[in-house]
Amino acid sequence: MHLIHGGDVYSARQKMKQEPLDFSANINPMGMPPGAVRAAADALQQCTQYPDPLCRELRAALAAYEGIPAEQIVCGNGAADLIFRIVAATHPRRALLLAPTFAEYEQALRAMDCSIAYFPLQESEGFVLPEAFLQQLTPEINLLFLCNPNNPTGIPVKKEEVKQLADTCERLGAYLAVDECFCDFLDNSESYSVIPDLARFTHLFVLKAFTKLYAMAGLRLGYGLCSDEGLLERLQAVRQPWSVSGPAQCAGVAALGETDFAEHTRAVLKGERERLSAALHDLGFQVYPSQANYLFFRDREEDGILEKGRLYQELLGRRILIRSCANYPGLDSSFYRICVKLRQDNEQLIREMTRVLERRKSCPNIQNQS
């Protein structure tokens, strides 16, 4: 089976017989909040009974956190579960995706035999969403996925522009699914999130998850927000029973109370992102202006030649795993994404990258790994 995401330390571990330093998955390097760890551990004592299928306590906590009614919240086994459910619930015939963007949207759409139109973001324009994108919303489009900030670029779209898209979708009867899983890492998330505007739109669905900010990737917990009662009922109808485990529900409730942890994370990762971006730029890489907890960059040319896929293999040989963006539509294996870790790990990455570039000078004819 071909895996399409970062974080596959298992395959890397098999190859190198030891644990790699993983920069391929965008997880909070500070780990889970201590209160969430304790709550999940305590919940293990209750695993002899089924979890609440309606996630009532968790939805109540999310309602207070997001400032919307609990009835407008649906929980799932990570954001990926809800991506597949929104496609199953809306049965789109034709969907619109950016290129590049998160691969899970395409996978879910293909599983439902939905045809896909792609809007290529241009490298020459810095992969920024242009105003012309609005014109791609035609009556044939039933569903649009928008990752904000986008994955893998980390470049966000202002909420005024997202609301324009939502207005157009509303008028055309199409659904707009906005993935805000990385929005919590933005400096001013209120300038980008459309959650406060949910009541205005019946065709708007917002995705969020505990995976990134709260480092709960292994527990699998995500949620969606929508004001359309009919869509919420269809989302419930296509879910598996007990799709969210008891430990995940309890950890989620506890994590929402860890406000100091979240603020500290944002402050630390902002500083480390800026330092890491500057270091990559100084090494000669093309670095794009991410505002998330990951950086998107392109390998540099050596003597006018760009060997695609080379950097991934060079770093893997040094026990460092980065995310090749070769499987993103519109990109190739010269593009990479790395998460922002804590200073010690970030400095190790830069040291190894520096050594890789020095070795290239002495061994310029390493085999192309594309």
CSV table of C-alpha atoms in Angstrom, one decimal:
chain,number,residue,atom,x,y,z
A,1,MET,CA,0.0,0.0,0.0
A,2,HIS,CA,1.3,3.4,-1.0
A,3,LEU,CA,1.2,5.9,1.9
A,4,ILE,CA,0.4,9.5,1.0
A,5,HIS,CA,1.1,11.3,4.3
A,6,GLY,CA,4.1,12.4,6.4
A,7,GLY,CA,4.8,10.7,9.7
A,8,ASP,CA,5.6,7.3,8.3
A,9,VAL,CA,8.4,6.7,10.8
A,10,TYR,CA,7.6,3.0,10.6
A,11,SER,CA,8.8,2.5,7.1
A,12,ALA,CA,11.9,4.7,7.8
A,13,ARG,CA,12.6,2.7,10.9
A,14,GLN,CA,12.6,-0.5,9.0
A,15,LYS,CA,15.0,0.9,6.4
A,16,MET,CA,17.5,2.3,8.9
A,17,LYS,CA,16.9,-0.1,11.8
A,18,GLN,CA,16.5,2.9,14.2
A,19,GLU,CA,14.1,5.8,14.9
A,20,PRO,CA,14.5,8.8,12.6
A,21,LEU,CA,14.2,12.4,13.6
A,22,ASP,CA,10.8,13.0,12.1
A,23,PHE,CA,10.3,16.4,10.4
A,24,SER,CA,7.6,15.0,8.1
A,25,ALA,CA,4.5,15.3,10.3
A,26,ASN,CA,3.3,18.6,11.6
A,27,ILE,CA,2.7,17.7,15.2
A,28,ASN,CA,3.3,20.0,18.2
A,29,PRO,CA,6.9,19.1,19.4
A,30,MET,CA,5.9,19.8,23.0
A,31,GLY,CA,3.7,16.7,22.9
A,32,MET,CA,0.2,16.4,24.5
A,33,PRO,CA,-0.9,18.8,27.2
A,34,PRO,CA,-0.2,17.2,30.6
A,35,GLY,CA,-3.9,17.4,31.5
A,36,ALA,CA,-4.9,15.6,28.4
A,37,VAL,CA,-2.4,12.8,29.0
A,38,ARG,CA,-3.8,12.3,32.5
A,39,ALA,CA,-7.4,12.3,31.3
A,40,ALA,CA,-6.7,9.7,28.6
A,41,ALA,CA,-4.9,7.5,31.1
A,42,ASP,CA,-7.7,7.8,33.6
A,43,ALA,CA,-10.3,6.9,30.8
A,44,LEU,CA,-8.5,3.6,30.2
A,45,GLN,CA,-10.2,2.4,33.3
A,46,GLN,CA,-13.6,2.8,31.6
A,47,CYS,CA,-12.7,1.0,28.4
A,48,THR,CA,-14.8,-2.0,29.3
A,49,GLN,CA,-17.9,0.1,28.4
A,50,TYR,CA,-18.8,1.7,25.1
A,51,PRO,CA,-17.9,5.4,24.7
A,52,ASP,CA,-20.7,8.0,24.4
A,53,PRO,CA,-21.7,7.7,20.7
A,54,LEU,CA,-22.8,11.3,20.7
A,55,CYS,CA,-19.8,12.7,22.4
A,56,ARG,CA,-22.0,14.9,24.6
A,57,GLU,CA,-19.5,16.1,27.2
A,58,LEU,CA,-16.9,16.8,24.5
A,59,ARG,CA,-19.4,18.7,22.3
A,60,ALA,CA,-20.5,20.8,25.3
A,61,ALA,CA,-16.8,21.7,25.9
A,62,LEU,CA,-16.3,22.5,22.2
A,63,ALA,CA,-19.4,24.6,22.2
A,64,ALA,CA,-18.0,26.7,25.0
A,65,TYR,CA,-14.6,26.9,23.4
A,66,GLU,CA,-15.8,27.8,19.9
A,67,GLY,CA,-18.8,29.9,21.0
A,68,ILE,CA,-21.4,28.0,19.0
A,69,PRO,CA,-24.3,25.7,19.9
A,70,ALA,CA,-23.3,22.1,20.7
A,71,GLU,CA,-26.0,21.0,18.2
A,72,GLN,CA,-23.9,22.4,15.4
A,73,ILE,CA,-20.8,20.2,16.2
A,74,VAL,CA,-20.1,16.7,15.0
A,75,CYS,CA,-17.1,14.7,16.3
A,76,GLY,CA,-15.0,12.1,14.4
A,77,ASN,CA,-12.1,9.8,14.4
A,78,GLY,CA,-9.7,12.6,13.4
A,79,ALA,CA,-10.3,15.2,10.7
A,80,ALA,CA,-9.7,12.5,8.0
A,81,ASP,CA,-12.9,10.6,9.2
A,82,LEU,CA,-14.9,13.8,8.7
A,83,ILE,CA,-13.4,14.5,5.3
A,84,PHE,CA,-14.7,11.1,4.1
A,85,ARG,CA,-18.0,11.7,5.8
A,86,ILE,CA,-18.7,15.1,4.3
A,87,VAL,CA,-18.1,13.6,0.8
A,88,ALA,CA,-20.4,10.6,1.6
A,89,ALA,CA,-23.1,12.9,3.1
A,90,THR,CA,-23.2,15.4,0.1
A,91,HIS,CA,-22.6,12.9,-2.8
A,92,PRO,CA,-20.9,15.5,-5.0
A,93,ARG,CA,-20.7,14.7,-8.7
A,94,ARG,CA,-17.9,17.3,-9.3
A,95,ALA,CA,-15.6,18.9,-6.8
A,96,LEU,CA,-13.0,21.7,-6.9
A,97,LEU,CA,-9.6,21.4,-5.3
A,98,LEU,CA,-6.5,23.6,-5.2
A,99,ALA,CA,-3.2,22.1,-6.5
A,100,PRO,CA,-1.3,21.7,-4.3
A,101,THR,CA,-3.4,21.0,-1.3
A,102,PHE,CA,-4.0,18.2,1.3
A,103,ALA,CA,-4.1,14.8,-0.3
A,104,GLU,CA,-6.9,13.4,1.8
A,105,TYR,CA,-9.6,15.5,-0.1
A,106,GLU,CA,-8.8,13.8,-3.4
A,107,GLN,CA,-8.7,10.4,-1.8
A,108,ALA,CA,-12.1,10.8,-0.3
A,109,LEU,CA,-13.6,12.2,-3.5
A,110,ARG,CA,-12.1,9.4,-5.6
A,111,ALA,CA,-13.6,6.8,-3.2
A,112,MET,CA,-17.0,8.2,-4.1
A,113,ASP,CA,-16.3,8.3,-7.8
A,114,CYS,CA,-16.5,12.1,-7.8
A,115,SER,CA,-14.9,13.9,-10.7
A,116,ILE,CA,-12.4,16.6,-9.7
A,117,ALA,CA,-11.5,19.9,-11.2
A,118,TYR,CA,-8.1,21.3,-10.1
A,119,PHE,CA,-7.0,24.9,-9.8
A,120,PRO,CA,-3.2,25.1,-10.0
A,121,LEU,CA,-1.6,27.6,-7.7
A,122,GLN,CA,1.3,29.2,-9.5
A,123,GLU,CA,4.9,29.0,-8.3
A,124,SER,CA,5.6,32.3,-10.0
A,125,GLU,CA,2.9,33.9,-7.8
A,126,GLY,CA,4.3,32.3,-4.6
A,127,PHE,CA,1.4,29.7,-4.5
A,128,VAL,CA,-0.9,32.4,-3.2
A,129,LEU,CA,-4.7,32.0,-4.0
A,130,PRO,CA,-5.5,34.6,-6.6
A,131,GLU,CA,-8.8,36.5,-7.0
A,132,ALA,CA,-9.4,34.6,-10.3
A,133,PHE,CA,-10.1,31.5,-8.2
A,134,LEU,CA,-13.7,32.7,-7.5
A,135,GLN,CA,-14.5,32.4,-11.2
A,136,GLN,CA,-13.8,28.6,-11.0
A,137,LEU,CA,-17.0,28.2,-8.9
A,138,THR,CA,-19.5,27.2,-11.6
A,139,PRO,CA,-22.9,25.5,-11.3
A,140,GLU,CA,-21.3,22.2,-12.1
A,141,ILE,CA,-19.3,22.3,-8.8
A,142,ASN,CA,-21.0,20.6,-5.9
A,143,LEU,CA,-18.2,20.7,-3.3
A,144,LEU,CA,-15.1,22.8,-2.7
A,145,PHE,CA,-12.4,21.9,-0.2
A,146,LEU,CA,-10.3,24.8,1.1
A,147,CYS,CA,-7.4,24.2,3.4
A,148,ASN,CA,-6.7,27.4,5.4
A,149,PRO,CA,-3.8,27.8,5.9
A,150,ASN,CA,-3.0,25.6,2.9
A,151,ASN,CA,-1.0,22.4,3.3
A,152,PRO,CA,1.8,22.1,2.3
A,153,THR,CA,2.5,25.8,1.7
A,154,GLY,CA,1.4,27.2,5.1
A,155,ILE,CA,-0.1,30.3,3.3
A,156,PRO,CA,-3.5,31.4,4.7
A,157,VAL,CA,-6.5,33.1,3.1
A,158,LYS,CA,-8.1,36.0,4.8
A,159,LYS,CA,-11.6,35.3,6.1
A,160,GLU,CA,-13.1,38.0,3.9
A,161,GLU,CA,-12.0,36.0,0.9
A,162,VAL,CA,-13.3,32.8,2.4
A,163,LYS,CA,-16.7,34.4,3.0
A,164,GLN,CA,-16.8,35.5,-0.7
A,165,LEU,CA,-16.3,31.8,-1.6
A,166,ALA,CA,-19.0,30.9,0.9
A,167,ASP,CA,-21.4,33.4,-0.5
A,168,THR,CA,-20.8,32.1,-4.0
A,169,CYS,CA,-21.3,28.5,-2.9
A,170,GLU,CA,-24.5,29.4,-1.1
A,171,ARG,CA,-25.8,31.0,-4.2
A,172,LEU,CA,-24.9,28.0,-6.4
A,173,GLY,CA,-26.0,25.4,-3.9
A,174,ALA,CA,-22.5,24.0,-3.5
A,175,TYR,CA,-20.9,23.0,-0.2
A,176,LEU,CA,-17.7,24.7,1.0
A,177,ALA,CA,-15.6,22.6,3.4
A,178,VAL,CA,-12.9,24.8,5.1
A,179,ASP,CA,-10.2,22.9,6.8
A,180,GLU,CA,-8.9,25.0,9.7
A,181,CYS,CA,-6.8,22.3,11.4
A,182,PHE,CA,-3.8,24.5,11.3
A,183,CYS,CA,-5.6,27.8,11.9
A,184,ASP,CA,-4.8,27.7,15.6
A,185,PHE,CA,-1.1,28.2,14.8
A,186,LEU,CA,-1.6,31.5,12.9
A,187,ASP,CA,-0.5,34.7,14.6
A,188,ASN,CA,-4.0,36.3,14.3
A,189,SER,CA,-6.3,33.3,13.8
A,190,GLU,CA,-9.4,35.5,14.2
A,191,SER,CA,-8.5,37.2,10.9
A,192,TYR,CA,-8.8,33.9,9.0
A,193,SER,CA,-11.3,31.7,10.8
A,194,VAL,CA,-14.9,31.7,9.5
A,195,ILE,CA,-16.3,29.8,12.6
A,196,PRO,CA,-17.9,33.1,13.9
A,197,ASP,CA,-19.8,33.3,10.5
A,198,LEU,CA,-21.3,29.8,10.5
A,199,ALA,CA,-24.8,31.0,11.3
A,200,ARG,CA,-24.8,33.1,8.1
A,201,PHE,CA,-24.1,30.1,5.8
A,202,THR,CA,-26.0,26.8,5.5
A,203,HIS,CA,-23.5,25.4,3.0
A,204,LEU,CA,-20.4,26.0,5.0
A,205,PHE,CA,-18.7,23.2,6.9
A,206,VAL,CA,-15.5,23.8,9.0
A,207,LEU,CA,-13.1,21.1,9.9
A,208,LYS,CA,-10.8,21.1,13.0
A,209,ALA,CA,-8.8,18.5,14.9
A,210,PHE,CA,-6.8,17.9,18.1
A,211,THR,CA,-4.1,16.2,16.0
A,212,LYS,CA,-1.7,19.2,15.5
A,213,LEU,CA,-1.9,21.7,18.3
A,214,TYR,CA,-2.5,19.1,21.0
A,215,ALA,CA,-0.3,16.4,19.5
A,216,MET,CA,-3.1,13.8,19.7
A,217,ALA,CA,-2.4,12.1,16.4
A,218,GLY,CA,-2.5,8.6,17.8
A,219,LEU,CA,-5.7,9.2,19.7
A,220,ARG,CA,-7.6,10.3,16.6
A,221,LEU,CA,-10.0,13.2,17.4
A,222,GLY,CA,-11.4,15.8,15.1
A,223,TYR,CA,-14.6,17.8,14.8
A,224,GLY,CA,-16.7,19.6,12.3
A,225,LEU,CA,-18.9,22.7,12.7
A,226,CYS,CA,-22.0,23.5,10.6
A,227,SER,CA,-25.3,25.4,11.0
A,228,ASP,CA,-27.2,23.2,8.5
A,229,GLU,CA,-29.3,20.7,10.6
A,230,GLY,CA,-30.0,18.6,7.5
A,231,LEU,CA,-26.3,18.2,6.7
A,232,LEU,CA,-25.4,17.4,10.3
A,233,GLU,CA,-28.0,14.6,10.3
A,234,ARG,CA,-26.6,13.2,7.1
A,235,LEU,CA,-23.1,13.3,8.6
A,236,GLN,CA,-24.4,11.3,11.6
A,237,ALA,CA,-26.1,8.8,9.3
A,238,VAL,CA,-22.9,7.9,7.4
A,239,ARG,CA,-20.7,7.5,10.5
A,240,GLN,CA,-19.6,4.3,12.2
A,241,PRO,CA,-21.0,3.7,15.7
A,242,TRP,CA,-18.7,4.7,18.5
A,243,SER,CA,-16.2,6.3,16.1
A,244,VAL,CA,-14.6,8.3,18.8
A,245,SER,CA,-13.0,6.4,21.7
A,246,GLY,CA,-13.6,7.1,25.3
A,247,PRO,CA,-9.9,8.1,26.0
A,248,ALA,CA,-10.0,10.4,23.0
A,249,GLN,CA,-13.2,12.1,24.2
A,250,CYS,CA,-11.8,12.6,27.7
A,251,ALA,CA,-8.4,13.9,26.4
A,252,GLY,CA,-10.2,16.4,24.1
A,253,VAL,CA,-12.2,17.9,27.0
A,254,ALA,CA,-9.1,18.2,29.1
A,255,ALA,CA,-7.0,19.7,26.2
A,256,LEU,CA,-9.5,22.5,25.7
A,257,GLY,CA,-8.8,23.7,29.2
A,258,GLU,CA,-5.0,23.9,28.6
A,259,THR,CA,-5.1,27.5,27.4
A,260,ASP,CA,-1.6,28.4,28.8
A,261,PHE,CA,-0.2,25.4,27.0
A,262,ALA,CA,-1.7,26.5,23.7
A,263,GLU,CA,-0.5,30.1,24.0
A,264,HIS,CA,3.0,28.9,25.0
A,265,THR,CA,3.1,26.6,21.9
A,266,ARG,CA,2.1,29.4,19.6
A,267,ALA,CA,4.8,31.8,21.0
A,268,VAL,CA,7.6,29.2,20.9
A,269,LEU,CA,6.8,27.8,17.4
A,270,LYS,CA,6.5,31.3,15.9
A,271,GLY,CA,10.0,32.2,17.0
A,272,GLU,CA,11.4,28.8,15.9
A,273,ARG,CA,9.6,29.1,12.5
A,274,GLU,CA,11.2,32.4,11.9
A,275,ARG,CA,14.7,31.2,12.9
A,276,LEU,CA,14.4,28.0,10.8
A,277,SER,CA,13.0,29.8,7.8
A,278,ALA,CA,16.0,32.3,7.9
A,279,ALA,CA,18.5,29.4,8.3
A,280,LEU,CA,17.0,27.6,5.3
A,281,HIS,CA,17.1,30.8,3.3
A,282,ASP,CA,20.8,31.4,4.2
A,283,LEU,CA,21.6,27.9,2.9
A,284,GLY,CA,20.2,28.9,-0.5
A,285,PHE,CA,16.8,27.2,-0.4
A,286,GLN,CA,13.7,28.8,-1.9
A,287,VAL,CA,11.5,29.2,1.3
A,288,TYR,CA,7.9,30.2,1.1
A,289,PRO,CA,6.3,32.5,3.8
A,290,SER,CA,4.4,29.9,5.9
A,291,GLN,CA,2.4,31.1,8.9
A,292,ALA,CA,1.7,27.6,10.2
A,293,ASN,CA,3.9,25.2,12.2
A,294,TYR,CA,5.6,23.9,9.1
A,295,LEU,CA,7.7,25.3,6.3
A,296,PHE,CA,7.5,24.7,2.5
A,297,PHE,CA,10.6,25.0,0.5
A,298,ARG,CA,12.4,23.9,-2.7
A,299,ASP,CA,15.8,22.3,-3.0
A,300,ARG,CA,18.5,24.5,-4.5
A,301,GLU,CA,20.3,24.1,-7.8
A,302,GLU,CA,23.9,23.0,-7.9
A,303,ASP,CA,25.8,24.4,-10.9
A,304,GLY,CA,22.5,25.1,-12.6
A,305,ILE,CA,21.2,21.6,-12.1
A,306,LEU,CA,18.3,20.7,-9.7
A,307,GLU,CA,18.4,17.0,-8.9
A,308,LYS,CA,14.8,16.1,-7.8
A,309,GLY,CA,14.4,13.9,-4.8
A,310,ARG,CA,18.1,14.2,-3.8
A,311,LEU,CA,17.6,16.0,-0.5
A,312,TYR,CA,15.2,13.5,0.8
A,313,GLN,CA,17.6,10.6,0.3
A,314,GLU,CA,20.6,12.6,1.6
A,315,LEU,CA,18.8,13.5,4.9
A,316,LEU,CA,17.3,10.0,5.3
A,317,GLY,CA,20.9,8.7,5.2
A,318,ARG,CA,21.5,11.0,8.2
A,319,ARG,CA,18.5,9.6,10.0
A,320,ILE,CA,16.3,12.6,9.4
A,321,LEU,CA,12.9,12.2,7.7
A,322,ILE,CA,11.4,15.1,5.8
A,323,ARG,CA,8.2,15.3,3.7
A,324,SER,CA,8.6,15.0,0.0
A,325,CYS,CA,5.9,16.9,-1.8
A,326,ALA,CA,6.2,14.8,-5.0
A,327,ASN,CA,2.7,13.4,-4.6
A,328,TYR,CA,1.0,16.8,-4.4
A,329,PRO,CA,-0.7,17.7,-7.7
A,330,GLY,CA,1.3,20.6,-9.2
A,331,LEU,CA,4.5,19.8,-7.4
A,332,ASP,CA,7.5,17.5,-7.9
A,333,SER,CA,10.2,15.9,-5.7
A,334,SER,CA,12.2,19.1,-5.6
A,335,PHE,CA,9.6,20.5,-3.1
A,336,TYR,CA,9.6,19.6,0.5
A,337,ARG,CA,7.7,20.4,3.7
A,338,ILE,CA,9.2,20.2,7.2
A,339,CYS,CA,7.5,20.7,10.6
A,340,VAL,CA,8.9,23.3,13.0
A,341,LYS,CA,10.3,21.5,16.1
A,342,LEU,CA,12.1,22.8,19.2
A,343,ARG,CA,15.4,24.6,18.9
A,344,GLN,CA,17.7,21.6,19.5
A,345,ASP,CA,16.1,19.5,16.8
A,346,ASN,CA,15.9,22.4,14.4
A,347,GLU,CA,19.5,23.2,14.9
A,348,GLN,CA,20.4,19.5,14.2
A,349,LEU,CA,18.4,19.7,11.0
A,350,ILE,CA,20.3,22.8,9.8
A,351,ARG,CA,23.7,21.2,10.8
A,352,GLU,CA,22.9,18.1,8.7
A,353,MET,CA,21.6,20.2,5.8
A,354,THR,CA,24.8,22.2,5.9
A,355,ARG,CA,26.9,19.0,5.8
A,356,VAL,CA,24.8,17.7,2.9
A,357,LEU,CA,25.5,20.8,0.9
A,358,GLU,CA,29.2,20.7,1.7
A,359,ARG,CA,29.3,17.0,0.6
A,360,ARG,CA,27.5,17.9,-2.7
A,361,LYS,CA,30.5,20.2,-3.5
A,362,SER,CA,32.9,17.3,-3.1
A,363,CYS,CA,30.7,14.6,-4.6
A,364,PRO,CA,28.6,16.5,-7.3
A,365,ASN,CA,27.5,13.4,-9.3
A,366,ILE,CA,25.4,11.6,-6.7
A,367,GLN,CA,22.7,9.6,-8.5
A,368,ASN,CA,19.4,11.4,-9.1
A,369,GLN,CA,16.8,9.9,-6.7
A,370,SER,CA,13.7,11.1,-8.5
